[in-house]
Amino acid sequence: MPVHNAEIAAVFTEMADLLDLQQANPFRIRAYRNAARMVGEMGREVRAMVERGEDLTELPGIGDDLAGKMREIVDSGTCRALQKLQGELPPAITELLHVPGLGPKRVRMLWHELEVQTPEQVARAARDGRIRDLPGFGARTEANILQAIEAHLSKARRIKLATAAQYAGSLVTWLSATRGVSRVEVAGSYRRCRETVGDLDILVIAAADSPVMARFVAYDEVAEVLSQGSTRASVVLKSGLQVDLRVVDEASYGAALCYFTGSKAHNIALRRQAQELGLKLNEYGVFRGRERIAGADEESVYRALGLPFIAPELREDRGEIAAARAGRLPPLVQLAALRGDLHAHTTATDGHHTLEQMALAAKALGLSYLAITEHSRRLAMARGLDPRRLAEQCDEIDRLNPKLEGIVLLKGIEVDILEDGSLDLPDASLARLDLVIGAVHSRFDLPRVRQTERILRAMDNPYFTLLAHPTGRVIESREPYDVDMLRVIRHARQRGCFLELNAHPERLDLLDSHCIMAKEEGVLVAINSDAHAREDLAHLRLGIGQARRGWLAAADVLNTRPLPELRRLLAGARQ
Ligand code: DGT
Ligand code: CA
Ligand code: CA
């Protein structure tokens, strides 16, 4: 059974959760959490590294112990240390940790005092009013917990795009190697690059006698076969992810790809467009009467409807069909258009690689500049920089740059925006930098007006260049903070500064709708990796997907500019 990075990450996360409940050593817990994040997000499969006998301890934050456990998980799907921990605690208790507002301390209390172990039991205890009297709880907390649990229980499970990509990748490889299969493509929300996907929709072209269906349901990650026919089947993988497979013939492949890529709203709007032309559109083709006039590829389908090809990322019925009809579709930004990355960390704070290692990795990706933007001192957990350490890093960058060829390091900082909107470092420190990224890392709970004012005030600092991860959300785990994004964007326009689209798989904010807003208001967006290790630079690809969903062209993106022009723009943001 091929074990994916996401599963290794899941084992480490569960270990961290269980250790948390046991009040184990915080450093140990942190090590598992960091390893989970690193493995979950890295581009290469750990399994392949193990098979090739590569040294896992070369990975950031992985020592002998974790490397041994990773090999064990690759071999067996789990590890003994986890099984031991699972034996010591109630089976479903870690689920409670994923309810917003219930940390390990509270879960421990609920479990020890009320003997509740599952979300349902906690909800019952809250409804019975049994939680409010526990030390540190109270009636309001009880009501909040009940609300959070109800939301948690009703939430349909979606998975992050980057995680889905791992499952999709191996399955596509498996299906492609089947006799008689000439094409395999993942359609649905996955192809539209939505930040999360509900399930995978896979389309194949296969010869009539191809064993592709049998091979699909025999894939060793399949946990359950929901349905199986001659041209369609649905399964659930062990990870809980559902996969729908459709087998189509060559003549209708384009029409089927279009249909199953969706979105549903786009499909409906397309069908309306067909009807207006007296045509019929379905998953088999475009028809005039009985005659099929298009369908083999997507271009032909759109052409038959009088439209140019519409990129999958735009297919949400947000005006793309009217824009296509009018010849106003934007030339969407592509990964190759990025000339640099404006947000990265190193070993000076919570990153895993040195300045030079990061620079060389960026160069290897074809970038020509990389901004080093460590956290500032307020983020003590990440060993944020104070003025002295920042100055030292600047000196180091100045010494290093002349030795680097084909890549330039820019001097920056990811400075905390404090609660009153002031910045966590004095202007004298910021003055020496090429760019200043501001970010909110605390008080996510401020009311909308105050949160917005806080950010506007930060932007008014004369050295402020770029607002990092502008909503603060963490996909599927932390809601965005409440902020008036249109006001923020308009203020950025007025002030001459920029916004970031953070390409980290758990962040991906700006949201697509905010990108559209920024573009309309004429504010440039930087697509940044927020890399904490060399491997993370690969996340830029995800940021590009999101930017394309937000209708951004290369011209709308700050870091598509060559270095001299970028420098002029950064300097122009200073007041
Ligand atoms: P997901 O899986 O929730 O992330 O979102 P999708 O967009 O992948 O949706 P899914 O898997 O239910 O269906 C895949 C595509 O099939 C969808 O994007 C459009 C098409 N489709 C599904 N149901 C309908 C429908 O009732 N009408 C039309 N016109 N298209 C549909
Ligand atoms: Ca889907
Ligand atoms: Ca589906």
Coordinates of C-alpha atoms and ligand atoms in Angstrom, one line a residue:
M1 CA 0.0 0.0 0.0
P2 CA 1.6 3.3 -1.1
V3 CA 1.7 5.7 1.9
H4 CA 1.4 9.3 1.0
N5 CA 2.9 12.3 2.8
A6 CA -0.5 13.4 3.9
E7 CA -0.8 10.1 5.9
I8 CA 2.6 10.5 7.5
A9 CA 1.6 14.0 8.4
A10 CA -1.7 12.7 9.9
V11 CA 0.2 10.2 12.1
F12 CA 2.4 13.0 13.4
T13 CA -0.5 15.3 14.0
E14 CA -2.3 12.7 16.0
M15 CA 0.8 12.0 18.0
A16 CA 1.1 15.7 18.8
D17 CA -2.5 15.9 19.7
L18 CA -2.3 12.9 22.0
L19 CA 0.9 14.1 23.6
D20 CA -0.8 17.5 24.1
L21 CA -3.6 15.8 26.0
Q22 CA -1.1 14.0 28.2
Q23 CA 0.7 17.3 28.9
A24 CA 3.9 16.0 27.5
N25 CA 7.0 18.1 26.9
P26 CA 6.1 21.0 24.7
F27 CA 9.2 20.8 22.6
R28 CA 8.4 17.2 21.8
I29 CA 4.9 18.2 20.8
R30 CA 6.2 21.0 18.7
A31 CA 8.7 18.7 16.9
Y32 CA 5.8 16.4 15.8
R33 CA 3.7 19.4 14.7
N34 CA 6.5 20.9 12.7
A35 CA 7.3 17.6 11.1
A36 CA 3.6 17.1 10.2
R37 CA 3.5 20.4 8.5
M38 CA 6.8 20.0 6.7
V39 CA 5.9 16.5 5.4
G40 CA 2.4 17.5 4.5
E41 CA 3.5 20.3 2.4
M42 CA 6.7 19.2 0.8
G43 CA 6.6 18.5 -2.9
R44 CA 8.5 15.1 -2.9
E45 CA 7.0 11.9 -1.6
V46 CA 8.7 10.5 1.5
R47 CA 7.9 7.1 0.3
A48 CA 10.0 7.6 -2.8
M49 CA 12.9 9.0 -0.7
V50 CA 12.8 5.9 1.5
E51 CA 12.7 3.6 -1.5
R52 CA 15.8 5.3 -3.0
G53 CA 17.6 5.0 0.4
E54 CA 17.8 8.8 0.8
D55 CA 18.8 10.3 4.1
L56 CA 15.6 11.6 5.7
T57 CA 17.5 13.5 8.4
E58 CA 18.5 16.0 5.7
L59 CA 14.9 17.2 5.8
P60 CA 14.3 20.3 7.9
G61 CA 13.5 19.5 11.5
I62 CA 13.9 15.7 11.1
G63 CA 16.3 13.9 13.4
D64 CA 17.1 10.2 13.7
D65 CA 14.0 9.5 15.8
L66 CA 11.5 11.1 13.4
A67 CA 13.3 9.7 10.4
G68 CA 12.9 6.2 11.9
K69 CA 9.2 6.8 12.5
M70 CA 8.8 8.0 9.0
R71 CA 10.3 4.8 7.6
E72 CA 8.1 2.8 9.9
I73 CA 5.0 4.6 8.7
V74 CA 6.0 4.2 5.0
D75 CA 6.4 0.4 5.7
S76 CA 3.3 -0.2 7.8
G77 CA 1.0 2.9 7.5
T78 CA 1.4 3.6 11.2
C79 CA 3.9 3.5 14.0
R80 CA 4.2 1.7 17.4
A81 CA 4.6 5.0 19.3
L82 CA 1.2 6.2 18.0
Q83 CA -0.5 2.9 18.8
K84 CA 0.9 3.0 22.3
L85 CA -0.5 6.5 22.8
Q86 CA -3.8 5.5 21.3
G87 CA -4.0 2.7 23.9
E88 CA -3.6 5.2 26.7
L89 CA -6.4 7.6 25.7
P90 CA -10.1 7.4 24.7
P91 CA -10.4 6.6 20.9
A92 CA -12.2 9.7 19.5
I93 CA -10.9 12.3 21.9
T94 CA -8.5 14.0 19.4
E95 CA -11.5 15.0 17.3
L96 CA -12.5 17.4 20.2
L97 CA -9.2 19.2 19.7
H98 CA -10.3 20.2 16.3
V99 CA -13.3 22.1 17.5
P100 CA -12.5 25.8 17.6
G101 CA -12.2 27.0 21.1
L102 CA -11.4 23.6 22.6
G103 CA -7.7 23.4 23.3
P104 CA -6.0 20.5 25.1
K105 CA -6.6 22.1 28.5
R106 CA -10.3 22.3 28.1
V107 CA -10.6 18.9 26.5
R108 CA -8.7 17.4 29.4
M109 CA -11.0 19.1 31.9
L110 CA -14.2 18.0 30.1
W111 CA -12.9 14.4 29.9
H112 CA -11.7 14.2 33.5
E113 CA -14.6 16.1 35.2
L114 CA -17.5 15.1 33.0
E115 CA -16.2 11.9 31.3
V116 CA -17.2 13.2 27.9
Q117 CA -15.1 12.1 25.0
T118 CA -16.9 12.8 21.8
P119 CA -18.4 15.9 20.2
E120 CA -21.9 14.5 20.7
Q121 CA -21.3 13.9 24.4
V122 CA -19.9 17.4 24.8
A123 CA -22.9 18.9 23.0
R124 CA -25.2 17.0 25.3
A125 CA -23.3 18.2 28.4
A126 CA -23.5 21.8 27.2
R127 CA -27.3 21.5 26.5
D128 CA -27.7 20.1 30.0
G129 CA -25.8 23.1 31.5
R130 CA -23.2 20.8 33.0
I131 CA -20.2 22.6 31.6
R132 CA -20.7 26.2 32.9
D133 CA -19.7 25.2 36.5
L134 CA -16.3 23.8 35.6
P135 CA -13.4 26.0 36.7
G136 CA -12.6 28.5 33.9
F137 CA -15.7 27.9 31.8
G138 CA -18.9 29.8 32.6
A139 CA -22.3 30.1 30.8
R140 CA -20.9 32.1 27.9
T141 CA -18.1 29.7 27.2
E142 CA -20.6 26.9 27.4
A143 CA -22.8 28.5 24.8
N144 CA -19.8 29.2 22.5
I145 CA -18.7 25.5 22.8
L146 CA -22.1 24.3 21.9
Q147 CA -22.3 26.5 18.9
A148 CA -18.8 25.5 17.8
I149 CA -19.6 21.8 18.2
E150 CA -22.8 22.1 16.2
A151 CA -20.9 23.8 13.4
H152 CA -18.2 21.2 13.5
L153 CA -20.7 18.3 13.3
S154 CA -22.6 19.8 10.4
K155 CA -19.6 20.8 8.3
A156 CA -19.1 18.8 5.1
R157 CA -15.5 17.6 5.0
R158 CA -13.5 19.2 2.3
I159 CA -9.7 18.7 1.8
K160 CA -7.1 21.2 0.9
L161 CA -6.0 21.3 -2.8
A162 CA -2.4 20.5 -2.0
T163 CA -3.4 17.4 -0.1
A164 CA -5.8 16.3 -2.8
A165 CA -2.9 16.8 -5.3
Q166 CA -1.0 14.0 -3.5
Y167 CA -3.8 11.6 -3.7
A168 CA -4.7 12.6 -7.3
G169 CA -1.1 12.2 -8.4
S170 CA -0.6 8.6 -7.5
L171 CA -4.1 7.6 -8.7
V172 CA -3.5 9.2 -12.1
T173 CA -0.2 7.4 -12.4
W174 CA -2.0 4.1 -11.6
L175 CA -4.8 4.6 -14.1
S176 CA -2.5 5.9 -16.8
A177 CA -0.6 2.6 -16.7
T178 CA -3.7 0.6 -17.7
R179 CA -3.9 -1.1 -21.0
G180 CA -6.1 0.8 -23.5
V181 CA -6.1 4.0 -21.5
S182 CA -5.0 7.0 -23.7
R183 CA -5.8 9.9 -21.4
V184 CA -6.5 10.6 -17.8
E185 CA -7.4 14.0 -16.4
V186 CA -8.7 15.2 -13.0
A187 CA -11.7 17.5 -13.6
G188 CA -14.0 19.2 -11.1
S189 CA -13.1 21.7 -8.5
Y190 CA -9.6 20.3 -8.5
R191 CA -9.0 21.5 -12.1
R192 CA -10.5 24.8 -11.3
C193 CA -7.9 25.1 -8.5
R194 CA -10.4 25.7 -5.8
E195 CA -8.6 26.0 -2.4
T196 CA -10.4 22.9 -1.1
V197 CA -12.1 20.1 -3.0
G198 CA -15.1 18.0 -1.9
D199 CA -14.2 15.0 -4.1
L200 CA -12.1 14.1 -7.1
D201 CA -13.7 13.7 -10.6
I202 CA -11.5 11.8 -12.9
L203 CA -12.1 11.4 -16.7
V204 CA -10.4 8.8 -18.9
I205 CA -10.4 7.9 -22.5
A206 CA -10.2 4.1 -22.7
A207 CA -10.6 1.5 -25.5
A208 CA -13.8 -0.6 -25.2
D209 CA -11.9 -3.7 -23.9
S210 CA -9.7 -1.8 -21.4
P211 CA -9.7 -3.2 -17.9
V212 CA -9.7 0.4 -16.4
M213 CA -12.8 0.0 -14.3
A214 CA -11.5 -3.2 -12.7
R215 CA -8.2 -1.6 -12.1
F216 CA -9.8 1.5 -10.5
V217 CA -11.7 -0.4 -7.9
A218 CA -8.7 -2.6 -7.3
Y219 CA -6.5 0.4 -6.4
D220 CA -5.1 -0.5 -3.0
E221 CA -6.1 2.7 -1.4
V222 CA -9.8 2.1 -2.1
A223 CA -11.7 1.5 1.2
E224 CA -15.2 1.2 -0.3
V225 CA -16.8 0.9 -3.7
L226 CA -19.9 3.0 -3.8
S227 CA -21.0 2.1 -7.3
Q228 CA -19.5 0.5 -10.4
G229 CA -20.8 0.3 -13.9
S230 CA -19.2 0.1 -17.3
T231 CA -18.6 3.8 -17.8
R232 CA -18.7 5.2 -14.3
A233 CA -17.7 4.3 -10.8
S234 CA -17.4 5.9 -7.4
V235 CA -15.1 4.9 -4.6
V236 CA -14.0 6.2 -1.2
L237 CA -10.3 6.1 -0.4
K238 CA -8.9 5.1 3.0
S239 CA -8.3 8.8 3.6
G240 CA -12.1 9.4 3.3
L241 CA -11.7 11.1 0.0
Q242 CA -14.4 10.2 -2.6
V243 CA -13.3 9.7 -6.2
D244 CA -15.7 9.6 -9.2
L245 CA -14.4 8.0 -12.4
R246 CA -15.9 8.5 -15.9
V247 CA -14.9 6.6 -19.0
V248 CA -15.7 8.4 -22.2
D249 CA -14.8 8.0 -25.9
E250 CA -12.6 10.3 -27.9
A251 CA -15.3 12.1 -29.8
S252 CA -17.0 13.4 -26.6
Y253 CA -13.9 13.8 -24.5
G254 CA -13.8 17.6 -24.7
A255 CA -17.5 18.0 -23.9
A256 CA -17.3 15.6 -21.0
L257 CA -14.2 17.4 -19.7
C258 CA -16.0 20.6 -19.9
Y259 CA -19.1 19.2 -18.1
F260 CA -17.2 17.6 -15.3
T261 CA -14.9 20.5 -14.8
G262 CA -17.9 22.6 -14.0
S263 CA -18.6 24.6 -12.1
K264 CA -22.3 23.6 -12.2
A265 CA -23.1 27.3 -12.5
H266 CA -20.8 27.7 -15.4
N267 CA -22.3 24.7 -17.1
I268 CA -25.8 26.1 -16.7
A269 CA -24.7 29.4 -18.2
L270 CA -23.0 27.7 -21.1
R271 CA -26.0 25.6 -21.8
R272 CA -28.1 28.8 -21.9
Q273 CA -25.6 30.3 -24.4
A274 CA -26.0 27.2 -26.6
Q275 CA -29.8 27.5 -26.5
E276 CA -29.6 31.1 -27.6
L277 CA -27.7 29.9 -30.7
G278 CA -30.3 27.2 -31.3
L279 CA -27.8 24.5 -30.2
K280 CA -27.8 21.8 -27.6
L281 CA -24.9 21.2 -25.2
N282 CA -24.5 18.2 -23.0
E283 CA -21.6 16.0 -21.8
Y284 CA -21.4 14.3 -25.2
G285 CA -21.0 17.3 -27.4
V286 CA -22.6 20.3 -29.0
F287 CA -25.5 19.4 -31.3
R288 CA -27.4 21.1 -34.0
G289 CA -30.5 18.9 -34.3
R290 CA -29.0 15.4 -34.3
E291 CA -25.7 16.3 -35.7
R292 CA -22.7 16.6 -33.3
I293 CA -20.8 19.7 -34.4
A294 CA -18.2 19.7 -31.6
G295 CA -17.0 17.7 -28.6
A296 CA -13.6 16.1 -29.1
D297 CA -11.8 18.9 -27.3
E298 CA -12.8 21.8 -25.1
E299 CA -11.7 24.4 -27.6
S300 CA -14.1 23.0 -30.2
V301 CA -16.9 23.1 -27.7
Y302 CA -16.3 26.8 -26.8
R303 CA -15.8 27.7 -30.5
A304 CA -19.1 26.1 -31.5
L305 CA -20.7 28.4 -28.9
G306 CA -19.0 31.4 -30.4
L307 CA -16.5 31.7 -27.6
P308 CA -12.8 31.6 -27.1
F309 CA -11.4 28.9 -24.7
I310 CA -12.2 29.8 -21.1
A311 CA -9.5 28.8 -18.5
P312 CA -10.9 26.3 -15.9
E313 CA -10.0 28.7 -13.0
L314 CA -12.5 31.2 -14.4
R315 CA -15.4 28.8 -14.7
E316 CA -17.5 30.0 -11.8
D317 CA -20.2 32.0 -13.6
R318 CA -18.7 35.3 -12.4
G319 CA -19.0 37.0 -15.7
E320 CA -16.5 34.9 -17.6
I321 CA -18.9 34.0 -20.4
A322 CA -19.9 37.7 -21.1
A323 CA -16.2 38.6 -21.0
A324 CA -15.4 35.8 -23.4
R325 CA -18.1 36.9 -25.7
A326 CA -16.8 40.4 -25.7
G327 CA -13.2 39.3 -26.2
R328 CA -12.3 40.7 -22.7
L329 CA -10.9 37.6 -21.0
P330 CA -7.7 38.5 -19.2
P331 CA -4.4 36.7 -20.2
L332 CA -4.1 34.9 -16.9
V333 CA -0.8 35.0 -15.1
Q334 CA 1.4 31.9 -15.4
L335 CA 4.0 30.4 -13.1
A336 CA 6.8 31.2 -15.6
A337 CA 5.9 34.9 -15.4
L338 CA 7.1 35.2 -11.8
R339 CA 10.5 36.9 -11.6
G340 CA 10.9 36.7 -7.8
D341 CA 9.3 36.0 -4.4
L342 CA 8.9 38.7 -1.8
H343 CA 8.3 36.6 1.4
A344 CA 10.7 34.1 2.8
H345 CA 12.2 33.0 6.2
T346 CA 15.6 31.5 7.1
T347 CA 17.3 29.9 10.1
A348 CA 17.6 33.4 11.6
T349 CA 14.0 32.8 12.8
D350 CA 11.7 29.9 12.3
G351 CA 13.0 28.9 8.8
H352 CA 15.0 25.8 8.1
H353 CA 17.6 26.9 5.6
T354 CA 20.2 29.6 5.5
L355 CA 20.2 32.8 3.4
E356 CA 22.5 31.2 0.8
Q357 CA 20.5 28.0 0.6
M358 CA 17.3 29.9 0.1
A359 CA 18.9 32.1 -2.5
L360 CA 20.2 29.1 -4.5
A361 CA 16.8 27.3 -4.3
A362 CA 15.0 30.4 -5.6
K363 CA 17.6 30.6 -8.4
A364 CA 17.1 27.0 -9.3
L365 CA 13.4 27.7 -9.8
G366 CA 14.3 30.4 -12.3
L367 CA 13.6 33.4 -10.0
S368 CA 15.9 36.4 -10.1
Y369 CA 15.2 37.9 -6.7
L370 CA 14.1 36.7 -3.3
A371 CA 13.1 39.0 -0.4
I372 CA 14.1 37.7 3.1
T373 CA 11.3 38.8 5.5
E374 CA 11.8 37.3 8.9
H375 CA 9.3 37.8 11.7
S376 CA 9.8 40.7 14.1
R377 CA 10.5 40.5 17.8
R378 CA 6.9 40.4 19.0
L379 CA 6.6 36.9 17.6
A380 CA 8.9 35.5 20.3
M381 CA 7.8 31.9 19.5
A382 CA 9.3 32.3 16.0
R383 CA 12.4 34.0 17.5
G384 CA 11.4 37.2 15.7
L385 CA 14.2 39.8 15.0
D386 CA 14.8 42.9 17.1
P387 CA 16.6 45.9 15.6
R388 CA 20.1 44.5 16.4
R389 CA 19.5 41.1 14.8
L390 CA 17.8 42.7 11.8
A391 CA 20.8 44.9 11.2
E392 CA 23.0 41.9 11.5
Q393 CA 21.0 40.1 8.9
C394 CA 21.1 43.1 6.6
D395 CA 24.9 43.2 6.9
E396 CA 25.0 39.5 6.0
I397 CA 22.8 40.0 3.0
D398 CA 25.0 42.8 1.8
R399 CA 28.1 40.6 2.2
L400 CA 26.4 37.7 0.4
N401 CA 24.8 39.4 -2.6
P402 CA 28.1 40.2 -4.4
K403 CA 29.0 36.5 -4.2
L404 CA 25.6 35.3 -5.6
E405 CA 25.2 35.0 -9.4
G406 CA 21.8 35.3 -11.1
I407 CA 19.9 35.9 -7.9
V408 CA 19.6 38.9 -5.7
L409 CA 18.5 38.8 -2.0
L410 CA 16.3 41.8 -1.0
K411 CA 16.3 43.0 2.6
G412 CA 12.9 42.9 4.2
I413 CA 10.9 42.1 7.3
E414 CA 7.5 40.6 8.1
V415 CA 6.8 43.1 10.9
D416 CA 3.9 42.5 13.3
I417 CA 1.1 45.0 13.1
L418 CA 0.4 45.7 16.8
E419 CA -3.1 46.1 18.1
D420 CA -3.1 49.9 17.8
G421 CA -1.8 49.7 14.2
S422 CA 1.8 50.7 15.0
L423 CA 4.6 48.4 13.8
D424 CA 6.7 46.2 15.9
L425 CA 10.0 47.8 14.9
P426 CA 11.1 51.5 14.9
D427 CA 11.2 53.4 11.7
A428 CA 15.0 53.7 12.0
S429 CA 15.2 49.9 11.5
L430 CA 12.8 49.8 8.7
A431 CA 14.5 52.6 6.7
R432 CA 17.3 50.4 5.7
L433 CA 15.1 47.7 4.1
D434 CA 14.0 47.2 0.5
L435 CA 10.5 46.3 1.6
V436 CA 8.4 46.1 4.7
I437 CA 5.7 43.4 4.9
G438 CA 3.1 44.1 7.6
A439 CA 1.1 41.2 9.1
V440 CA -1.5 40.7 11.8
H441 CA -0.5 37.9 14.1
S442 CA -2.6 38.7 17.2
R443 CA -6.0 39.8 18.2
F444 CA -7.8 38.2 15.3
D445 CA -10.9 38.8 17.3
L446 CA -11.1 42.6 17.0
P447 CA -14.4 43.9 15.7
R448 CA -14.5 44.8 12.0
V449 CA -14.1 48.5 12.3
R450 CA -11.2 48.3 14.7
Q451 CA -9.4 45.5 12.8
T452 CA -9.8 47.6 9.6
E453 CA -8.6 50.8 11.3
R454 CA -5.6 48.9 12.7
I455 CA -4.5 47.8 9.3
L456 CA -5.1 51.2 7.6
R457 CA -3.1 52.8 10.3
A458 CA -0.2 50.3 9.7
M459 CA -0.3 51.1 6.0
D460 CA 0.2 54.8 6.8
N461 CA 3.6 54.0 8.2
P462 CA 6.0 55.6 5.6
Y463 CA 8.0 52.4 5.1
F464 CA 5.0 50.0 4.8
T465 CA 5.1 48.2 1.4
L466 CA 3.0 45.1 1.4
L467 CA 0.2 43.6 3.6
A468 CA 0.9 39.9 4.1
H469 CA -1.8 37.2 4.2
P470 CA -4.5 39.9 4.4
T471 CA -7.3 37.9 6.0
G472 CA -5.4 35.8 8.5
R473 CA -7.4 32.7 7.8
V474 CA -6.0 29.2 8.0
I475 CA -8.0 27.0 5.6
E476 CA -10.5 24.7 7.4
S477 CA -9.1 25.7 10.8
R478 CA -9.1 29.4 11.5
E479 CA -11.7 31.7 10.1
P480 CA -10.6 35.0 8.5
Y481 CA -10.6 37.9 10.8
D482 CA -13.4 40.4 10.2
V483 CA -12.1 43.2 8.1
D484 CA -13.5 45.5 5.4
M485 CA -11.3 44.4 2.5
L486 CA -12.6 46.9 0.1
R487 CA -11.6 49.7 2.4
V488 CA -8.2 48.1 2.9
I489 CA -7.7 47.8 -0.9
R490 CA -8.8 51.3 -1.5
H491 CA -6.5 52.6 1.2
A492 CA -3.6 50.6 -0.4
R493 CA -4.4 52.3 -3.7
Q494 CA -4.4 55.7 -2.1
R495 CA -1.3 55.0 -0.1
G496 CA 0.6 53.4 -3.1
C497 CA 1.3 50.1 -1.3
F498 CA 0.5 46.5 -2.2
L499 CA -1.3 43.3 -1.1
E500 CA 0.0 39.8 -0.8
L501 CA -1.5 36.6 -2.1
N502 CA 0.1 34.1 0.2
A503 CA 0.7 30.9 -1.6
H504 CA 1.0 28.7 1.5
P505 CA -1.3 25.7 1.1
E506 CA -3.1 26.5 4.3
R507 CA -3.5 30.2 3.7
L508 CA -4.1 31.2 0.1
D509 CA -5.3 34.6 0.9
L510 CA -6.1 37.1 -0.7
L511 CA -9.2 35.1 -1.6
D512 CA -10.1 35.0 -5.3
S513 CA -12.9 37.5 -4.8
H514 CA -10.4 39.9 -3.2
C515 CA -8.0 39.5 -6.1
I516 CA -10.8 40.6 -8.4
M517 CA -11.4 43.6 -6.2
A518 CA -7.7 44.5 -6.1
K519 CA -7.5 44.3 -9.9
E520 CA -10.6 46.5 -10.3
E521 CA -9.1 49.1 -7.9
G522 CA -5.7 49.0 -9.6
V523 CA -3.7 47.6 -6.6
L524 CA -0.9 45.2 -7.5
V525 CA -0.8 41.8 -5.8
A526 CA 2.4 40.0 -4.9
I527 CA 2.2 36.2 -5.1
N528 CA 4.5 35.0 -2.3
S529 CA 5.6 31.6 -1.0
D530 CA 6.1 32.5 2.6
A531 CA 8.7 29.8 2.4
H532 CA 10.1 28.5 5.7
A533 CA 12.3 25.9 3.8
R534 CA 13.7 25.5 0.3
E535 CA 10.9 23.1 -0.6
D536 CA 8.2 25.6 0.2
L537 CA 9.1 27.8 -2.8
A538 CA 7.2 25.2 -4.8
H539 CA 4.0 26.6 -3.2
L540 CA 4.1 29.5 -5.6
R541 CA 2.3 27.2 -8.1
L542 CA -0.7 27.1 -5.7
G543 CA -0.7 30.9 -5.5
I544 CA -0.7 31.1 -9.2
G545 CA -3.8 28.9 -9.3
Q546 CA -5.6 31.2 -6.8
A547 CA -4.5 34.3 -8.7
R548 CA -5.9 32.9 -11.9
R549 CA -9.2 32.3 -10.1
G550 CA -9.0 35.9 -9.2
W551 CA -8.7 37.0 -12.9
L552 CA -5.2 38.3 -12.4
A553 CA -2.9 38.8 -15.5
A554 CA 0.9 39.0 -15.2
A555 CA 0.5 42.8 -15.4
D556 CA -1.6 42.7 -12.1
V557 CA 1.1 41.0 -10.2
L558 CA 3.9 42.9 -8.5
N559 CA 6.6 40.2 -8.7
T560 CA 6.3 39.6 -12.4
R561 CA 8.3 42.8 -12.7
P562 CA 12.1 42.6 -13.5
L563 CA 14.2 43.7 -10.6
P564 CA 15.0 47.2 -11.7
E565 CA 11.3 47.9 -12.2
L566 CA 10.4 46.2 -9.0
R567 CA 12.9 48.4 -7.1
R568 CA 11.3 51.5 -8.6
L569 CA 7.8 50.2 -7.4
L570 CA 9.1 49.4 -3.9
A571 CA 10.8 52.8 -3.6
G572 CA 7.6 54.4 -4.9
A573 CA 5.7 52.9 -2.0
R574 CA 7.8 54.8 0.5
Q575 CA 6.6 58.2 1.6
Ligands
DGT1 P1 -16.5 19.8 -5.1 O1 -16.3 18.3 -5.5 O2 -17.6 20.0 -4.1 O3 -15.3 20.4 -4.7 O4 -17.0 20.6 -6.4 P2 -17.1 20.1 -8.0 O5 -17.3 21.3 -8.8 O6 -16.0 19.2 -8.3 O7 -18.5 19.3 -8.0 P3 -18.9 17.8 -8.2 O8 -17.8 16.9 -7.8 O9 -20.2 17.7 -7.5 O10 -19.2 17.7 -9.7 C1 -18.2 17.8 -10.7 C2 -18.7 18.6 -11.9 O11 -19.8 18.0 -12.5 C3 -19.3 20.0 -11.4 O12 -18.3 21.0 -11.3 C4 -20.2 20.3 -12.6 C5 -20.7 18.9 -13.0 N1 -22.1 18.7 -12.4 C6 -22.3 18.0 -11.3 N2 -23.7 18.0 -11.0 C7 -24.2 18.8 -12.0 C8 -25.6 19.3 -12.3 O13 -26.5 18.9 -11.6 N3 -25.7 20.1 -13.3 C9 -24.7 20.5 -14.1 N4 -24.9 21.3 -15.2 N5 -23.4 20.1 -13.9 C10 -23.2 19.3 -12.8
CA2 CA -15.5 17.3 -7.3
CA3 CA -17.9 14.4 -7.9

